[in-house]
Structure formats: C-alpha cells, structure tokens
Amino acid sequence: MKKKTVRDIDVSGKRVLMRVDFNVPLGEDGSILDDRRIRAALPTIEYLLEKGAKLILVSHLGRPKGFDPAYKMDNVARRLSELLGKPVRKLDACVGPEVKQAVEEMKPGDVIMLENVRFYEGETKNDPEFARQLAELADIYVNDAFGTAHRAHASTEGVTKYLPAVAGFLMEKELEFLGKVISAPDKPFVVILGGAKVSDKIGVIENLLDKADTLLIGGGMLFTFLKAKGLEIGKSLLDAEHLDYAKGLLEKAPDKIVLAEDVVVADKIAPDASYKIVPVDSIPPDWIGVDIGPRTVETFSNYIKNAKTIFWNGPMGIYEIEAFAEGTKGVAKAVAESPALSIVGGGDIAAALEELSFADKISHISTGGGASLEFIEGKELPGVAALLDKGCCCCGG
Ligand code: ADP
Ligand code: MG
C-alpha cells in the first residue's frame, strides 16, 4: 500500500513534528564521526521549511539508559544548523511546559530540535501518555526515520494515534526501492546473500526464494550449505541447528541456489593469518573459510551482469580484515558495473560498500539495517503501517 507523503498535505504555517534518524556515530569526545544520516534527512527538512512549516525535529541517539549527557542532541543540532545554513533551536527536553512555550514562539520556517527521545522511558515502551504529549506539540506528524520504523516506539508509532501521519522523502525512497524487491522485481532477479549466520537470513530467503531467479550464496552462511552437501568445512562457521534447513533448501531449489565454488581459508581470523585459495571440496581440516575465492567472484559476476534487479545482503567474507575483503570487493565491482537496479540492505554490507567506495555506484543502499531486513522478510513495520495510506481522505490528500 502506498503511503501519503509530505507532498500530499498542506503544511504551510502548521506545526510539524518530524521523526528523523539522527543516530550518528560519535567519537570519544562526542564529536560526530559521520553526518550522513543528518544529510539524508535534508531534502524533507528543506521542503517543509520552504513550504512554511514550523518544524520540530525528534530523534534518538545511541542507547542511553535514561538521561545521559554523552547522548544529548546539541552537537547534532549544531551540525544540522551548519548544513541548513540557518539557526536550529535546541531544547533540553522533548515534552513539558518549556517545550510548549518554545513551540508557541515559532514562526513559519523555524526549526526546533528536541532532546534525545530515548532519555524518556516512555519512548521505547510506547507509552500512550508520552506519545500524546509529543503529539500535542504539533498539527502534523512526518516520519523520515526508516531505520527505526521496525520499532513500535512513541515517536515512531504512538504519536500517529493523535496526528495525521505521512512519510518524508527518505522514507518514501526506502519504501519504493525495497518495495520493488518484494513486489515486482524485473527479471532476472538475482539475490546475493552473505554475512554471518543462516538463522539471520531465513526470513529473507523464504520471502525471496519464489521471486528470485538465482540466489548467490557466500559469507559465513555458505559453510552450513557446504556441510549440508556433505563437504568437509574445517573450522569454518557452522550453524548446526540449520543444517537440515540448508539441506531442504538445496533439495527444493537446486537450480536457483548457487554456492561458492572456491574459498579463501585461513589458519586464524587475524590480519597476520596464513591463507590460501582452495576449491570448496578441498577445505583442509583445522582451516577456517573466510572469503569466497576468485573463481566464485567470476561466476557470481556473470549472474550479476545479466540481472535486471539485484538485492544484496551480507558481505561475502570477513571484510573487516583487508585480505579477506577481496570477495566482497569483486562482487561489489560486478554490481556497480551491472545495468541492473541494485538494492542493498543490511548494516554490515552497507558499511562495507561505503568503506570500499562503491556506495555511489549502487542504485539504493538502505539506511535501515535491521528495518530493511524485516521489510524484505515481508514483515509489516509498525512505523510504516501507522502512516496514512494514499487515497485515504482524512487530511485532504
Ligand atoms: P549484514 O549486517 O549486512 O546483514 P551480517 O550481520 O549478517 O550482515 O554479517 C556480517 C558479518 O559476517 C561480518 O562481521 C563479517 O565478518 C561476517 N562474515 C562474513 N563472512 C564470514 C565468514 N566466512 N566467516 C565468519 N564470518 C563471516
Ligand atoms: Mg550485521
């Protein structure tokens, strides 16, 4: 179901409460290490300000247990102000008389940043009273925080019980691209799966197996599949509980599932490990599979080259160690060069592609790690479900 967006409502002169994901990585001194998440919300923020909204921003930052000065939003508000080129008034609370007062003083085009919403236990508990107090500040609610949409919290779901709720542009973009993967992917549709454990990916496999033409399997989960085929995997990662699942899958879809044919094995997981490339049927005992090999990269690349839609989750190897990042790099290169619509979801793979400088060659890298996977699993995200559907008549759109 399509969701209403900021384009579908009149915001002029209105107080708009906007949930953003400004959960940026912080350095020891509290400085912002990477402001990408702030920049990602700028199109919606700028649009609302141009239309004359009074904009009240709310976000979480880190995982504070109650009030914690290390996680105040001051630096974030300052950075936002620099990016916008206009003042952002930072408040020290999210609700209460002072916040109400500040909101009453707002003029169209003004911006307020509320304090870290996770300082309130009502946030993660989705306390209706806290949600009502937040909602009271505004006339309209906008959600642009896709990365927290899989959590039913007061600022992502609770507030929508009291305010007309629409999507921001970032949210809209995420729903459009990820929606394409689970609804009508152009064929051939190739799914690339890696990462750590089979158990984390079962939901994704189950929801995409029928839609996909090919599932390319690398990463740590590969070895459970190799073991399921009766191969020796040495000390590689094994998800023993899901061995039967892997066996079943190989029987059910033998033509769709493509496993790596060669792997990099190492004597330990460390930058100074000894390592070598071996075919998957020759993994020596005591060695650990840490990456896919060059022949596999070539085979995978051929599927990728001919694809029309690609969904990729999970790195192909232990990319955190440079020597074991070659497989992920090789596959990333093929995805970057492929004319296919390429969509990437997952925290580690998104980080890996940024690090390896492939990010701008991918059609869409989801900003929501966990949220993107839940979406691809076909689960309804509470923060998305709570937004008004397009074609609904309750706010004039
Ligand atoms: P994502 O966050 O993209 O969904 P995961 O969280 O499932 O991906 O997996 C990422 C982790 O998988 C990385 O830390 C990486 O080191 C690990 N990994 C990749 N290949 C292997 C392997 N062969 N053995 C063990 N761990 C692996
Ligand atoms: Mg991860």
Coordinates of C-alpha atoms and ligand atoms in Angstrom, one line a residue:
M1 CA 0.0 0.0 0.0
K2 CA 1.4 3.4 -1.0
K3 CA 1.8 5.9 1.9
K4 CA 1.0 9.5 1.9
T5 CA 3.9 11.8 1.9
V6 CA 4.7 15.4 2.7
R7 CA 3.6 16.3 -0.8
D8 CA 0.1 15.2 -0.1
I9 CA -0.6 17.6 2.8
D10 CA -0.7 21.3 3.4
V11 CA 2.0 22.2 5.9
S12 CA 2.0 25.9 5.5
G13 CA 2.0 27.7 8.8
K14 CA 1.5 24.3 10.5
R15 CA 3.5 22.8 13.4
V16 CA 5.1 19.7 12.0
L17 CA 6.6 17.0 14.3
M18 CA 9.2 15.1 12.2
R19 CA 10.8 11.9 13.4
V20 CA 14.3 11.7 12.0
D21 CA 17.1 9.2 12.4
F22 CA 20.0 11.3 13.6
N23 CA 21.5 8.3 15.4
V24 CA 25.0 9.2 14.2
P25 CA 28.3 7.6 15.2
L26 CA 30.0 9.6 17.9
G27 CA 33.7 9.9 18.8
E28 CA 35.1 9.6 22.3
D29 CA 34.8 13.4 22.7
G30 CA 31.2 13.4 21.5
S31 CA 32.0 14.7 18.0
I32 CA 30.1 13.4 15.0
L33 CA 32.2 10.9 13.1
D34 CA 29.8 10.7 10.1
D35 CA 26.9 13.0 9.4
R36 CA 25.4 11.0 6.5
R37 CA 22.2 10.4 8.5
I38 CA 21.7 14.1 9.1
R39 CA 22.3 14.9 5.4
A40 CA 19.9 12.1 4.3
A41 CA 17.0 14.0 6.0
L42 CA 17.8 17.4 4.4
P43 CA 15.5 17.1 1.4
T44 CA 12.5 16.6 3.6
I45 CA 13.6 19.3 6.1
E46 CA 14.3 21.8 3.3
Y47 CA 11.0 21.1 1.6
L48 CA 9.0 21.6 4.8
L49 CA 10.7 24.8 5.6
E50 CA 10.2 26.1 2.1
K51 CA 6.5 25.4 2.4
G52 CA 6.4 27.5 5.6
A53 CA 6.1 24.7 8.2
K54 CA 7.2 25.2 11.8
L55 CA 9.5 22.2 12.1
I56 CA 10.0 20.3 15.3
L57 CA 12.6 17.5 14.9
V58 CA 12.8 14.5 17.2
S59 CA 15.4 11.6 17.1
H60 CA 17.1 9.1 19.3
L61 CA 20.9 9.0 19.6
G62 CA 22.7 5.9 20.9
R63 CA 21.3 3.7 23.6
P64 CA 21.2 5.8 26.7
K65 CA 19.5 4.4 29.8
G66 CA 17.6 7.5 31.0
F67 CA 19.3 10.9 30.9
D68 CA 22.9 10.8 29.8
P69 CA 24.8 14.0 28.9
A70 CA 27.0 12.0 26.5
Y71 CA 24.0 11.5 24.3
K72 CA 22.5 15.0 24.2
M73 CA 21.5 16.3 20.8
D74 CA 23.4 19.5 21.0
N75 CA 26.2 18.6 18.5
V76 CA 23.7 17.1 16.2
A77 CA 21.6 20.3 16.2
R78 CA 24.7 22.4 15.6
R79 CA 25.7 20.2 12.6
L80 CA 22.2 20.4 11.2
S81 CA 22.3 24.2 11.6
E82 CA 25.6 24.3 9.6
L83 CA 24.1 22.1 6.9
L84 CA 20.9 24.1 6.6
G85 CA 22.6 27.5 6.9
K86 CA 20.1 28.7 9.5
P87 CA 19.6 28.6 13.2
V88 CA 18.3 25.4 14.9
R89 CA 16.9 25.9 18.3
K90 CA 18.0 23.0 20.5
L91 CA 15.7 22.3 23.5
D92 CA 16.7 20.3 26.6
A93 CA 13.5 18.3 26.7
C94 CA 11.0 16.6 24.4
V95 CA 7.8 17.5 26.3
G96 CA 6.7 19.8 29.1
P97 CA 5.9 23.5 29.6
E98 CA 9.2 24.9 28.3
V99 CA 8.9 22.9 25.1
K100 CA 5.3 24.0 24.6
Q101 CA 6.4 27.6 25.2
A102 CA 9.2 27.4 22.7
V103 CA 6.8 25.9 20.1
E104 CA 4.3 28.7 20.7
E105 CA 7.0 31.2 19.8
M106 CA 7.8 29.6 16.5
K107 CA 7.3 31.3 13.2
P108 CA 6.9 29.6 9.8
G109 CA 10.4 28.4 8.6
D110 CA 11.7 28.0 12.2
V111 CA 13.4 24.8 13.3
I112 CA 13.5 23.2 16.8
M113 CA 15.5 20.1 17.7
L114 CA 14.1 18.3 20.7
E115 CA 16.3 16.4 23.2
N116 CA 17.2 12.7 22.7
V117 CA 13.8 11.0 22.8
R118 CA 15.4 7.9 24.4
F119 CA 16.0 9.9 27.6
Y120 CA 12.3 9.1 28.3
E121 CA 11.4 5.6 29.1
G122 CA 8.0 6.2 27.6
E123 CA 9.7 6.2 24.2
T124 CA 10.7 2.5 23.9
K125 CA 7.7 1.5 26.0
N126 CA 5.5 3.3 23.5
D127 CA 3.7 4.9 26.5
P128 CA 0.4 6.4 25.2
E129 CA 0.7 9.3 27.6
F130 CA 4.2 10.2 26.4
A131 CA 3.1 9.8 22.8
R132 CA 0.2 12.1 23.5
Q133 CA 2.4 14.8 25.0
L134 CA 4.7 14.6 22.0
A135 CA 1.8 14.8 19.6
E136 CA 0.3 17.8 21.4
L137 CA 3.2 19.9 20.2
A138 CA 2.2 19.6 16.6
D139 CA -0.6 19.6 13.9
I140 CA 1.1 17.0 11.6
Y141 CA 3.5 14.1 12.0
V142 CA 6.1 13.2 9.4
N143 CA 8.3 10.1 9.7
D144 CA 11.6 10.1 7.8
A145 CA 13.3 7.6 10.1
F146 CA 13.1 4.4 8.1
G147 CA 15.9 2.9 10.3
T148 CA 13.7 2.8 13.4
A149 CA 10.4 2.0 11.6
H150 CA 10.6 -1.6 12.7
R151 CA 10.2 -0.5 16.3
A152 CA 6.8 0.5 17.7
H153 CA 8.0 3.4 19.9
A154 CA 6.2 6.5 21.0
S155 CA 7.9 8.7 18.4
T156 CA 7.6 6.2 15.6
E157 CA 4.2 4.7 16.2
G158 CA 2.5 6.1 19.3
V159 CA 2.2 9.6 18.0
T160 CA 0.3 8.6 14.9
K161 CA -2.7 7.8 17.1
Y162 CA -3.1 11.5 17.7
L163 CA -1.9 13.2 14.5
P164 CA -2.2 12.8 10.7
A165 CA 0.9 10.9 9.8
V166 CA 2.8 11.0 6.5
A167 CA 6.2 9.8 5.1
G168 CA 9.1 12.1 4.4
F169 CA 11.2 11.7 1.2
L170 CA 13.8 9.4 2.6
M171 CA 11.1 7.1 4.0
E172 CA 9.3 7.3 0.6
K173 CA 12.5 6.4 -1.2
E174 CA 13.2 3.4 1.0
L175 CA 9.7 2.1 0.6
E176 CA 9.9 2.5 -3.2
F177 CA 13.2 0.7 -3.7
L178 CA 12.8 -2.0 -1.1
G179 CA 9.1 -2.4 -2.1
K180 CA 10.3 -3.1 -5.6
V181 CA 12.4 -6.1 -4.3
I182 CA 9.4 -7.8 -2.7
S183 CA 6.7 -6.8 -5.1
A184 CA 7.7 -6.8 -8.8
P185 CA 11.4 -7.1 -9.4
D186 CA 12.3 -7.0 -13.0
K187 CA 13.8 -10.4 -14.1
P188 CA 16.3 -11.9 -14.0
F189 CA 16.2 -11.1 -10.3
V190 CA 19.4 -12.1 -8.5
V191 CA 19.7 -12.2 -4.7
I192 CA 23.2 -12.1 -3.2
L193 CA 23.4 -13.4 0.3
G194 CA 26.4 -13.4 2.7
G195 CA 27.0 -12.3 6.2
A196 CA 27.3 -14.4 9.3
K197 CA 24.6 -16.9 10.2
V198 CA 22.0 -18.8 8.2
S199 CA 19.5 -18.2 11.1
D200 CA 19.5 -14.4 10.5
K201 CA 18.7 -14.9 6.8
I202 CA 15.9 -17.5 6.8
G203 CA 13.2 -14.9 6.7
V204 CA 14.8 -13.2 3.7
I205 CA 15.4 -16.5 1.9
E206 CA 11.8 -17.6 2.5
N207 CA 10.3 -14.4 1.2
L208 CA 12.6 -14.1 -1.9
L209 CA 13.0 -17.7 -3.0
D210 CA 9.9 -17.8 -5.2
K211 CA 10.6 -14.3 -6.7
A212 CA 14.3 -14.8 -7.4
D213 CA 15.8 -16.5 -10.4
T214 CA 19.1 -17.0 -8.6
L215 CA 20.4 -16.9 -5.0
L216 CA 24.2 -16.5 -4.9
I217 CA 25.5 -17.7 -1.5
G218 CA 28.8 -16.6 0.1
G219 CA 29.8 -15.3 3.5
G220 CA 29.8 -17.3 6.7
M221 CA 26.4 -18.9 5.9
L222 CA 28.0 -20.6 2.9
F223 CA 29.7 -23.2 5.0
T224 CA 26.5 -24.6 6.5
F225 CA 25.3 -25.1 3.0
L226 CA 28.6 -26.8 2.0
K227 CA 28.4 -29.1 5.1
A228 CA 24.7 -29.9 4.1
K229 CA 26.1 -31.2 0.8
G230 CA 28.4 -33.5 2.8
L231 CA 31.6 -31.5 2.3
E232 CA 34.4 -31.0 4.9
I233 CA 34.4 -27.4 6.1
G234 CA 37.2 -27.5 8.6
K235 CA 36.7 -24.9 11.4
S236 CA 34.5 -22.7 9.3
L237 CA 31.4 -21.1 10.7
L238 CA 28.7 -23.8 11.1
D239 CA 25.1 -23.1 12.0
A240 CA 24.5 -26.7 13.1
E241 CA 20.8 -26.1 14.1
H242 CA 20.1 -25.1 10.5
L243 CA 21.9 -27.8 8.7
D244 CA 18.6 -29.5 7.9
Y245 CA 17.1 -26.3 6.7
A246 CA 20.0 -25.8 4.3
K247 CA 19.7 -29.4 3.1
G248 CA 16.0 -28.9 2.5
L249 CA 16.6 -25.7 0.6
L250 CA 19.2 -27.3 -1.7
E251 CA 16.7 -30.1 -2.5
K252 CA 13.8 -27.7 -3.0
A253 CA 15.6 -25.2 -5.3
P254 CA 18.7 -26.9 -6.7
D255 CA 18.7 -24.7 -9.9
K256 CA 18.2 -21.4 -8.1
I257 CA 20.8 -21.7 -5.4
V258 CA 24.4 -21.1 -6.5
L259 CA 27.1 -21.8 -3.9
A260 CA 30.6 -20.6 -4.0
E261 CA 33.0 -23.0 -5.8
D262 CA 36.2 -21.8 -4.2
V263 CA 37.0 -20.1 -0.9
V264 CA 39.8 -18.4 0.9
V265 CA 40.8 -20.4 4.0
A266 CA 43.0 -19.1 6.8
D267 CA 44.7 -20.6 9.9
K268 CA 43.2 -17.9 12.1
I269 CA 40.9 -14.9 11.9
A270 CA 43.6 -12.2 12.1
P271 CA 45.3 -9.7 9.8
D272 CA 48.6 -11.7 10.1
A273 CA 46.9 -15.1 9.3
S274 CA 48.3 -17.5 6.7
Y275 CA 45.7 -18.1 4.0
K276 CA 45.2 -19.8 0.6
I277 CA 42.6 -20.3 -2.0
V278 CA 41.1 -23.8 -2.3
P279 CA 38.1 -25.4 -4.1
V280 CA 35.2 -26.0 -1.8
D281 CA 35.7 -29.7 -1.8
S282 CA 39.2 -29.4 -0.5
I283 CA 38.9 -27.3 2.7
P284 CA 41.6 -28.7 4.9
P285 CA 40.7 -29.7 8.5
D286 CA 41.6 -27.0 11.1
W287 CA 41.4 -24.2 8.5
I288 CA 38.7 -21.5 8.5
G289 CA 36.7 -20.3 5.5
V290 CA 37.0 -16.5 5.5
D291 CA 36.0 -15.3 2.0
I292 CA 34.8 -16.5 -1.4
G293 CA 37.6 -17.2 -4.0
P294 CA 38.3 -15.5 -7.4
R295 CA 36.6 -18.2 -9.5
T296 CA 33.4 -17.7 -7.5
V297 CA 33.6 -14.0 -8.0
E298 CA 33.8 -14.6 -11.7
T299 CA 30.8 -17.0 -11.7
F300 CA 28.8 -14.6 -9.4
S301 CA 29.7 -11.7 -11.7
N302 CA 28.2 -13.4 -14.7
Y303 CA 24.8 -13.8 -13.0
I304 CA 25.1 -10.2 -11.8
K305 CA 26.0 -8.9 -15.2
N306 CA 22.8 -10.3 -16.7
A307 CA 20.5 -9.4 -13.9
K308 CA 17.8 -6.7 -14.1
T309 CA 17.2 -6.5 -10.4
I310 CA 19.7 -7.3 -7.6
F311 CA 19.2 -7.4 -3.9
W312 CA 22.3 -7.9 -1.8
N313 CA 22.5 -8.6 1.9
G314 CA 25.6 -9.6 3.9
P315 CA 29.3 -9.3 3.0
M316 CA 31.0 -12.2 1.1
G317 CA 33.8 -12.6 3.6
I318 CA 35.3 -11.2 6.8
Y319 CA 35.7 -7.8 5.1
E320 CA 36.9 -6.2 8.3
I321 CA 40.2 -7.8 7.6
E322 CA 41.7 -6.4 4.4
A323 CA 43.0 -9.7 3.0
F324 CA 39.5 -11.2 3.3
A325 CA 37.6 -8.3 1.7
E326 CA 38.5 -9.3 -1.9
G327 CA 35.3 -11.4 -2.5
T328 CA 33.1 -8.6 -1.3
K329 CA 35.1 -6.1 -3.4
G330 CA 34.9 -8.3 -6.5
V331 CA 31.1 -8.8 -6.2
A332 CA 30.7 -5.0 -5.4
K333 CA 32.6 -4.2 -8.6
A334 CA 30.3 -6.5 -10.6
V335 CA 27.2 -5.0 -9.1
A336 CA 28.5 -1.5 -9.7
E337 CA 29.1 -2.3 -13.4
S338 CA 25.8 -4.1 -13.9
P339 CA 23.0 -2.2 -15.6
A340 CA 20.6 -3.8 -13.1
L341 CA 18.6 -1.9 -10.4
S342 CA 20.7 -2.7 -7.4
I343 CA 19.4 -2.5 -3.9
V344 CA 21.5 -3.2 -0.8
G345 CA 20.1 -3.8 2.7
G346 CA 21.9 -4.7 5.9
G347 CA 24.1 -2.8 8.4
D348 CA 27.4 -4.5 7.6
I349 CA 27.1 -4.7 3.9
A350 CA 26.1 -1.0 3.7
A351 CA 29.2 -0.1 5.8
A352 CA 31.4 -2.4 3.7
L353 CA 30.3 -0.8 0.5
E354 CA 30.9 2.7 1.9
E355 CA 34.3 1.7 3.1
L356 CA 35.2 0.2 -0.3
S357 CA 34.0 3.3 -2.1
F358 CA 31.2 1.6 -4.1
A359 CA 28.3 3.3 -2.4
D360 CA 27.6 5.8 -5.2
K361 CA 27.5 3.1 -7.8
I362 CA 24.6 1.3 -6.2
S363 CA 21.0 2.3 -7.0
H364 CA 20.0 2.3 -3.4
I365 CA 21.7 1.4 -0.2
S366 CA 19.1 1.3 2.6
T367 CA 19.8 3.5 5.6
G368 CA 18.0 0.9 7.8
G369 CA 20.0 -2.2 8.7
G370 CA 17.5 -4.2 10.7
A371 CA 14.5 -2.4 9.4
S372 CA 15.4 -3.2 5.8
L373 CA 15.8 -6.9 6.5
E374 CA 12.5 -7.1 8.3
F375 CA 10.9 -5.3 5.4
I376 CA 12.4 -7.7 2.9
E377 CA 11.2 -10.6 5.1
G378 CA 7.7 -9.3 4.3
K379 CA 7.0 -8.1 7.8
E380 CA 4.9 -5.1 8.4
L381 CA 7.0 -2.3 10.0
P382 CA 4.9 -0.6 12.7
G383 CA 6.3 2.8 11.9
V384 CA 5.3 2.4 8.3
A385 CA 1.9 0.7 8.8
A386 CA 0.9 3.7 11.0
L387 CA 1.3 6.2 8.2
L388 CA -1.8 7.2 6.2
D389 CA -2.5 5.3 3.0
K390 CA -2.6 7.1 -0.3
G391 CA -6.2 7.6 -1.3
C392 CA -7.4 7.9 2.2
C393 CA -9.5 11.1 2.7
C394 CA -8.8 12.2 6.3
C395 CA -6.4 15.0 5.6
G396 CA -7.4 16.4 2.3
G397 CA -4.9 14.4 0.2
Ligands
ADP1 P1 24.5 -7.6 7.3 O1 24.7 -6.6 8.5 O2 24.9 -7.0 6.0 O3 23.1 -8.1 7.3 P2 25.6 -9.8 8.8 O4 25.4 -9.0 10.1 O5 24.7 -11.0 8.6 O6 25.5 -8.8 7.6 O7 27.1 -10.4 8.7 C1 28.2 -9.5 8.8 C2 29.3 -10.3 9.4 O8 29.5 -11.5 8.7 C3 30.6 -9.5 9.3 O9 31.1 -9.2 10.6 C4 31.6 -10.5 8.6 O10 32.9 -10.5 9.2 C5 30.9 -11.8 8.8 N1 31.3 -12.9 7.9 C6 31.4 -12.8 6.6 N2 31.9 -13.9 6.0 C7 32.3 -14.7 7.1 C8 32.9 -16.0 7.2 N3 33.3 -16.6 6.1 N4 33.1 -16.5 8.5 C9 32.7 -15.8 9.5 N5 32.1 -14.6 9.5 C10 31.9 -14.0 8.3
MG2 MG 25.0 -7.0 10.6

